[in-house]
Coordinates of C-alpha atoms in Angstrom, one line a residue:
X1 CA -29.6 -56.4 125.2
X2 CA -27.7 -53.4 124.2
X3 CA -25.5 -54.1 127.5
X4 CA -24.8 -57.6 126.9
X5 CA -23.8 -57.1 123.3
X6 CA -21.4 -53.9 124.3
X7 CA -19.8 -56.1 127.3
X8 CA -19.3 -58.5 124.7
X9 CA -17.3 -56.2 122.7
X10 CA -15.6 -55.1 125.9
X11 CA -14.1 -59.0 127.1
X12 CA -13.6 -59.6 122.9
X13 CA -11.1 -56.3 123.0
X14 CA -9.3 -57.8 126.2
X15 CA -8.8 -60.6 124.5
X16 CA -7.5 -59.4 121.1
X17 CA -5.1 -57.0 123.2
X18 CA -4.2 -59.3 125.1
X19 CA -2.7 -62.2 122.4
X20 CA -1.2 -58.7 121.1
X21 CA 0.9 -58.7 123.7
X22 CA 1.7 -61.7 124.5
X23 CA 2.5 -62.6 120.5
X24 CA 4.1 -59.5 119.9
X25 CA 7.3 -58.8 122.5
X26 CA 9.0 -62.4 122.4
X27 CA 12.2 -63.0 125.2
X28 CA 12.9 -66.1 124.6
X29 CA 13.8 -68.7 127.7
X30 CA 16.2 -70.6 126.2
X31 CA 19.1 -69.0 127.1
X32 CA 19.9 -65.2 126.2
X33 CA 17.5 -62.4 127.2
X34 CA 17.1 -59.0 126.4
X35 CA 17.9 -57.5 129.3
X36 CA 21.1 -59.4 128.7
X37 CA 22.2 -57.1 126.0
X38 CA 25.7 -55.8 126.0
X39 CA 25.1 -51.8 126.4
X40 CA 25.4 -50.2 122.9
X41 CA 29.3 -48.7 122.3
X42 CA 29.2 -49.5 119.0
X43 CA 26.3 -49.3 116.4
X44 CA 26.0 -50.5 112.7
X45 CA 23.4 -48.9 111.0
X46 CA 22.7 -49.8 107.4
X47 CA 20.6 -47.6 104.9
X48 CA 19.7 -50.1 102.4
X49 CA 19.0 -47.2 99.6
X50 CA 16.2 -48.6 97.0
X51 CA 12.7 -46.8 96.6
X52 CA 9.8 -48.7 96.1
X53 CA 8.8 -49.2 92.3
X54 CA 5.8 -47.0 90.8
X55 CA 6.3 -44.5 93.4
X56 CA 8.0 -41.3 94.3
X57 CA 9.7 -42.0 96.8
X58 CA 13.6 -41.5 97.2
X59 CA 15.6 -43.9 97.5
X60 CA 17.7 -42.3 100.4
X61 CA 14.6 -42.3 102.6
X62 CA 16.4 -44.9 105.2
X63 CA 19.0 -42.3 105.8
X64 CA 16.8 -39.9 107.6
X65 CA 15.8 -42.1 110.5
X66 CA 19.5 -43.1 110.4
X67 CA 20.1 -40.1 111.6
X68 CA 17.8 -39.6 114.2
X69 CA 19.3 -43.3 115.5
X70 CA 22.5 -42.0 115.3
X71 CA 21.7 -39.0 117.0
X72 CA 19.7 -40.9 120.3
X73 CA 23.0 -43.4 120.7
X74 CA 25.5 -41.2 120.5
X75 CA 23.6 -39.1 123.2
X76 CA 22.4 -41.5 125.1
X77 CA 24.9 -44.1 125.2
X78 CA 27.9 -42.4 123.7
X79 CA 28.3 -45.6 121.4
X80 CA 30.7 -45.0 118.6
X81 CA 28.2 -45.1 115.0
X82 CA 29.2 -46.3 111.7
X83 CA 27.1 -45.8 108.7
X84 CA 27.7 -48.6 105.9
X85 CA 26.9 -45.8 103.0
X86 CA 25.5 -45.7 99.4
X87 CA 23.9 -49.8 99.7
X88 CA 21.6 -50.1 96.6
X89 CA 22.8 -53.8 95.4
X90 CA 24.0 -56.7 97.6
X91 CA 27.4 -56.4 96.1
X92 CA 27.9 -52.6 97.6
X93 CA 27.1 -54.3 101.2
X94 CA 29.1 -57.3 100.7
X95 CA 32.2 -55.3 99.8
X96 CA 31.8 -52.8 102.4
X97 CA 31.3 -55.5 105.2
X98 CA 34.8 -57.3 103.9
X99 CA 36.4 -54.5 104.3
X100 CA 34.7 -53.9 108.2
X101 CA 35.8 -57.6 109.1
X102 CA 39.2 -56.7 108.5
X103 CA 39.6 -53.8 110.5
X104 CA 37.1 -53.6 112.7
X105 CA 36.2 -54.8 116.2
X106 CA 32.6 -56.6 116.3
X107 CA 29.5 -54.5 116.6
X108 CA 26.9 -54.2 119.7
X109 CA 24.2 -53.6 117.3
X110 CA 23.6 -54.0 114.0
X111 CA 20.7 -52.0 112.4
X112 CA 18.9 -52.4 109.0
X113 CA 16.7 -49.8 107.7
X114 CA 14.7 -50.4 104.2
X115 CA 12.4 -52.4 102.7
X116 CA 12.0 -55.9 104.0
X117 CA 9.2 -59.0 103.5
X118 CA 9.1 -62.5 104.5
X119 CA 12.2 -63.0 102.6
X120 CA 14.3 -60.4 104.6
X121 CA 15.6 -57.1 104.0
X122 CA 15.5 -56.1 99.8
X123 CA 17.3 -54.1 97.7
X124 CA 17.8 -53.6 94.2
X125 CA 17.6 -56.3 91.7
X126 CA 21.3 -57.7 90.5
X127 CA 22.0 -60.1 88.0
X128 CA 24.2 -63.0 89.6
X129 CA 24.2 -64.6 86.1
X130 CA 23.2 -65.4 82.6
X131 CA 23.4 -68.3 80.6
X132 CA 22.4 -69.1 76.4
X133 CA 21.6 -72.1 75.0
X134 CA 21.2 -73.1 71.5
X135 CA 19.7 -76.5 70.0
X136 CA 18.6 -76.5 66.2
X137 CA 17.0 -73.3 66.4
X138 CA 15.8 -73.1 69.6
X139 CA 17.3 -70.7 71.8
X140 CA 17.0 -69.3 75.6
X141 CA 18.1 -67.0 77.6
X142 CA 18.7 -67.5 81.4
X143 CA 18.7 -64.4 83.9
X144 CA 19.1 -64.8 87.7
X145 CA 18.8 -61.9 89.8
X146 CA 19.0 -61.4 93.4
X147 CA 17.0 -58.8 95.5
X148 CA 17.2 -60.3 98.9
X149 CA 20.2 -62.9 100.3
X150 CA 19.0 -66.4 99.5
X151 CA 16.6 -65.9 97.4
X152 CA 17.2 -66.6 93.2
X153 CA 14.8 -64.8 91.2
X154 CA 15.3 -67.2 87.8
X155 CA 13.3 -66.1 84.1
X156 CA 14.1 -67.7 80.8
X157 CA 13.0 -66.5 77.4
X158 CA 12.4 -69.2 74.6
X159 CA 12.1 -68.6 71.6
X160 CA 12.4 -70.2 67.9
X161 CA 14.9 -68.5 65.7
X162 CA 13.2 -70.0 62.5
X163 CA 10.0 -68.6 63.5
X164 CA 9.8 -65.3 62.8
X165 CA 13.5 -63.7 61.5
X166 CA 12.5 -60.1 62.5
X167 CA 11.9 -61.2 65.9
X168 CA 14.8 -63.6 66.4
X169 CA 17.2 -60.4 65.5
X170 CA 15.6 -58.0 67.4
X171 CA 16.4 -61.0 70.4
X172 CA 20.0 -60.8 69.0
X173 CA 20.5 -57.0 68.5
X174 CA 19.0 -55.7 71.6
X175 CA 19.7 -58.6 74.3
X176 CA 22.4 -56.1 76.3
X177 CA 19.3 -53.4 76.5
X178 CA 17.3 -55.8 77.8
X179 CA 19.0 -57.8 80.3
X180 CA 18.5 -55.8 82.9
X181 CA 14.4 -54.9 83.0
X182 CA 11.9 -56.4 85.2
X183 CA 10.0 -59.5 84.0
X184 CA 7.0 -57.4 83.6
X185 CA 8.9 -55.2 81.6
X186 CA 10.2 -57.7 78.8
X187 CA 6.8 -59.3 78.5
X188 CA 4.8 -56.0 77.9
X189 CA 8.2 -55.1 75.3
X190 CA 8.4 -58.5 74.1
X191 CA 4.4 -58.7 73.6
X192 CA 4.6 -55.5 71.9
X193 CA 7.8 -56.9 69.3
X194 CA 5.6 -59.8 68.5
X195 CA 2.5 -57.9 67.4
X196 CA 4.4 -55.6 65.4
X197 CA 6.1 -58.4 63.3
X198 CA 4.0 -61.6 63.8
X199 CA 0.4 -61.7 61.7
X200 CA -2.4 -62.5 62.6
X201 CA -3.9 -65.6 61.0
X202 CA -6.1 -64.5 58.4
X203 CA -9.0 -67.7 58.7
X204 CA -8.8 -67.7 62.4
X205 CA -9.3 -64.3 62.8
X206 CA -12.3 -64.5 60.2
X207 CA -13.8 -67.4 62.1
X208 CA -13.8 -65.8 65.5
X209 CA -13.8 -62.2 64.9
X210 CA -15.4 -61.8 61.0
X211 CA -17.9 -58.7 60.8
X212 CA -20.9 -60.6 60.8
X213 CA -20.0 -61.5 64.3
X214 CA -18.5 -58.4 65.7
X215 CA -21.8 -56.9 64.0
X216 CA -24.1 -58.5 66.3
X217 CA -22.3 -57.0 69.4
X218 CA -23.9 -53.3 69.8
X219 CA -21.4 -52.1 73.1
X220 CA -18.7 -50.4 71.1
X221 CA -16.4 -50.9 74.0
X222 CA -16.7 -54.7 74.1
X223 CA -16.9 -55.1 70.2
X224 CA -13.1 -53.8 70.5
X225 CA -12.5 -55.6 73.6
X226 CA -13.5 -58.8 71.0
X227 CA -11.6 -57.9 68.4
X228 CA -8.4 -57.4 70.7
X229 CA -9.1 -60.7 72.1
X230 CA -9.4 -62.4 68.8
X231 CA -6.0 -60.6 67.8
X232 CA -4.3 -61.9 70.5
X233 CA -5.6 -65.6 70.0
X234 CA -5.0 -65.7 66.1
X235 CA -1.6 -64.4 66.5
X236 CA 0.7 -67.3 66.9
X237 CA 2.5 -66.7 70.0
X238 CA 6.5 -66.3 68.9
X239 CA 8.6 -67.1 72.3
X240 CA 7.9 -68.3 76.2
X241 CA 8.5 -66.7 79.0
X242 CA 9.5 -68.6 82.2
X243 CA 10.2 -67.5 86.0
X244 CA 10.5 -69.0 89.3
X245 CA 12.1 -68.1 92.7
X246 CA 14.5 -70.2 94.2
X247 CA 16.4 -70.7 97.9
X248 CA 20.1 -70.0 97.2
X249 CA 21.8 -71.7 99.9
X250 CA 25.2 -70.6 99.2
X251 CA 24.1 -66.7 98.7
X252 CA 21.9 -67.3 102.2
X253 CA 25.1 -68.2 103.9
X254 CA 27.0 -66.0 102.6
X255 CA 24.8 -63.1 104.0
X256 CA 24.7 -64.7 107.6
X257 CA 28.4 -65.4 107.5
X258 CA 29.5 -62.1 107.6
X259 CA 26.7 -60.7 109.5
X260 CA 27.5 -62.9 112.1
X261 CA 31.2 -61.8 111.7
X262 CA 30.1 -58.1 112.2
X263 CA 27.8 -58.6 115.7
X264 CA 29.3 -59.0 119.1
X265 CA 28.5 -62.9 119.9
X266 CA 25.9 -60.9 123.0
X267 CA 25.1 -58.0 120.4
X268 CA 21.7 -57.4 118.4
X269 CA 20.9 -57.7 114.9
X270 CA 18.1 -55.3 114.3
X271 CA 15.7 -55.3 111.4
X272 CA 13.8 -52.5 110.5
X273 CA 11.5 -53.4 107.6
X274 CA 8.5 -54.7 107.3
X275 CA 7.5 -58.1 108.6
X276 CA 10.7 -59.8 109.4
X277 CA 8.9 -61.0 112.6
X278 CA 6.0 -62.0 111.3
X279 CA 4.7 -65.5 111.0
X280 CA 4.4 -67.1 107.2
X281 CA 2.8 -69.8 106.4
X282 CA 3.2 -73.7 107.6
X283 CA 2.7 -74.9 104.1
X284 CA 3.1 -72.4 101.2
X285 CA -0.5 -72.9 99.2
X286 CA 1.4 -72.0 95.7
X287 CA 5.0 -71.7 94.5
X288 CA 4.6 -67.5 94.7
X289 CA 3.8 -67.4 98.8
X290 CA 6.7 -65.3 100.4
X291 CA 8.4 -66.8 103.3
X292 CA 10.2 -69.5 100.9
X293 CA 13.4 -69.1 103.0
X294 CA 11.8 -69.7 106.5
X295 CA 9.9 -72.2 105.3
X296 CA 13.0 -74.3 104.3
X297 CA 15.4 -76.0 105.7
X298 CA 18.2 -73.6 106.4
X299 CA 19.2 -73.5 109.5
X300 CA 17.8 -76.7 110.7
X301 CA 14.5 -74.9 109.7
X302 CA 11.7 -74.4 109.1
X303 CA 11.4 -72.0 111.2
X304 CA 8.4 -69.5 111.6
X305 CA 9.6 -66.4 110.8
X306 CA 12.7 -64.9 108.9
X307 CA 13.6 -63.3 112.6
X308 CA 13.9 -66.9 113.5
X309 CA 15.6 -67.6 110.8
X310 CA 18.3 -65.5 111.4
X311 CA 18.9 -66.3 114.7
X312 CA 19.5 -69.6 114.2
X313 CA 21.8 -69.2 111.3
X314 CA 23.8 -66.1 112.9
X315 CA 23.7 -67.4 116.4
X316 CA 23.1 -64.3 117.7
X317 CA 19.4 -62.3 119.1
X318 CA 17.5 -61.0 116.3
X319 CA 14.5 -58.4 116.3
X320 CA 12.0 -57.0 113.9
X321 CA 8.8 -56.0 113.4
X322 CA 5.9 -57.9 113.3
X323 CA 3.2 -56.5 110.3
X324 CA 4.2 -53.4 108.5
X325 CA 6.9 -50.7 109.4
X326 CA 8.0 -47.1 109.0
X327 CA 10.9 -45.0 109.0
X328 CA 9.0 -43.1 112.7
X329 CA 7.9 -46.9 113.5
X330 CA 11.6 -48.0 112.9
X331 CA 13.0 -45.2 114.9
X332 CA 10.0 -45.1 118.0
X333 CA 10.9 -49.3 118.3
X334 CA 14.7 -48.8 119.0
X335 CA 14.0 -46.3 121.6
X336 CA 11.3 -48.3 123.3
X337 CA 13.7 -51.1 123.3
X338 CA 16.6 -49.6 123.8
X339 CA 15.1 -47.9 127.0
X340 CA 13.6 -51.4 127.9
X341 CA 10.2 -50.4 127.8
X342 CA 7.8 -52.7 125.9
X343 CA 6.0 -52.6 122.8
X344 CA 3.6 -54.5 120.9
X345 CA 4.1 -56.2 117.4
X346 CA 8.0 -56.7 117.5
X347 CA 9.5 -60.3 117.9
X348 CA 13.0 -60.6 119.8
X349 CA 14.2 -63.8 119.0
X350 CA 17.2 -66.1 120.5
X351 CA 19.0 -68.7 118.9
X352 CA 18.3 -71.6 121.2
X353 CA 16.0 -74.3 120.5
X354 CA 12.4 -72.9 121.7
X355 CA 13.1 -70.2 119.8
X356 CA 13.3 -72.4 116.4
X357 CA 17.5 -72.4 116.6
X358 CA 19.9 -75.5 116.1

């Protein structure tokens, strides 16, 4: 018994190993191969500085295994490196690559390093634009931000300005502070506005929440808990808040564009992040799944991965990891490829058609 059982595990290991490698390293046959690869004189390399929220962690992180890139083709190859320096917002990159597409010659390989998702490669939010509107006294307030290309992170405030007159001028007086926080960050400041000038309703909080009730609950802890509770639901709720995330065709293109501008029509375009290869979802089950851009229809898509994505739209062979990364992963995978030895859980994808292209 024991035997059977551990030979079991033995051929169920093979297996899972096996669609590891076969699902991880992908050379397309429609057309361009790896091996095809122009040899790398000259190398992009992109530091996309932003440090992951609630952490320590510095934002010049991608720098360091930049370096150690640097160092291996310069060595190696003897390719001729350019750093595109101090990226934190999408404007810093899109200026910088302008400039590159006037005077310079196209790249051998381009090479991302940063945070990435389903989406792409991310950096820090910027606001794109704002719009007010005013009916009566209703009012809102429009923000949409951009952390990766294509993708419109949209939130709208409402509010009534009759409602509550402390509120509506603390909305007036201290919009330009507050423009540029995270959604989580205007509701917890917003939340905390409303409680200090909004009152509670007197004969709802005495119907849910009167002593006699909050009596018969003995747990000091959840007494409180119930009392917050009925706080928050006799408090008349002064404005809405409203987000969604969009495809931004125009800002997707845009991206590609140029990046296709920068890459040597046989070069690489290298993304080291986490999960650019990896496979979303064929039908998003809610509005928040990631992957909205390569499940759309940019780039003749969908498509099942932003890798594929990007190849299609850019015309050009795109890798990246498939799961999570590292800066040592980042800088281990563009050895291993460049020295064409394999590796699992990193999707190389060309433009043609089995690969999800035009």
């Amino acid at each position: 018994m024991v035997d059977l059982a551990r030979a079991a595990m033995v051929i169920f290991l093979l297996v899972w190993m096996g669609e590891g490698a076969v699902r991880s390293l992908e050379a397309c046959e429609s057309g361009r191969q790896v091996s095809d690869l122009p040899m790398p004189r000259r190398v992009l390399l992109v530091p996309l500085l932003r440090a992951e929220p609630g952490t320590e962690e510095s934002e010049y992180w991608p720098e360091r295994p930049a370096r150690i890139i640097e160092r291996f083709y310069r060595r190696r190859f003897g390719a001729d490196v350019t750093w595109l320096p101090e990226v934190r917002i999408w404007a810093d990159y899109y200026r910088q690559v302008d400039r590159l597409r006037q005077q310079s010659a196209p790249f051998d390989r381009v090479i991302f390093i940063g945070h990435g998702g389903f989406d792409g490669p991310i950096l820090n939010q910027e606001t794109l634009r704002e719009k007010r509107n005013m009916t009566g006294s209703h009012r809102s307030v429009t923000r949409i931000r951009e952390s990766q290309p294509g993708i419109e992170k949209v939130l709208t405030i409402r509010y009534d300005a009759g409602e509550n007159a402390a509120f509506s001028e603390f909305m007036a007086s201290h919009w330009d502070r507050l423009r540029d926080k995270s959604e989580v960050e205007l509701r917890e400041l917003l939340t905390r506005v409303e409680r200090e000038v909004q009152p509670v309703d007197a004969a709802c909080f005495e119907f849910h929440c009167s002593y006699a009730r909050l009596y018969e609950i003995e747990d000091p802890v959840a007494r409180a808990n119930r009392r917050e509770l009925c706080r928050a639901v006799c408090r008349k709720p002064l404005f809405v808040v409203e987000s969604e995330e969009r495809v931004a065709a125009d800002r997707f293109y845009r991206f590609t564009e140029g990046l296709k501008s920068l890459v040597d029509p046989a070069g690489l375009i290298f993304f080291g992040a986490c999960n650019p290869g990896t496979e979303v979802p064929e039908i998003e089950p809610d509005f928040k799944t990631h992957g909205t851009m390569a499940y759309s229809s940019l780039a003749g898509g969908p498509h099942d991965s932003y890798v594929r994505l990007l190849a299609a739209a850019t015309d050009r062979i795109v890798a990246g990891p498939i799961g999570k990364s590292s800066a040592a992963d980042i800088v281990n995978r563009i050895r291993l490829l460049e020295q064409g030895r394999s590796q699992h859980y990193l999707r190389i994808s060309d433009p043609g058609p089995a690969c999800g292209g035009d």
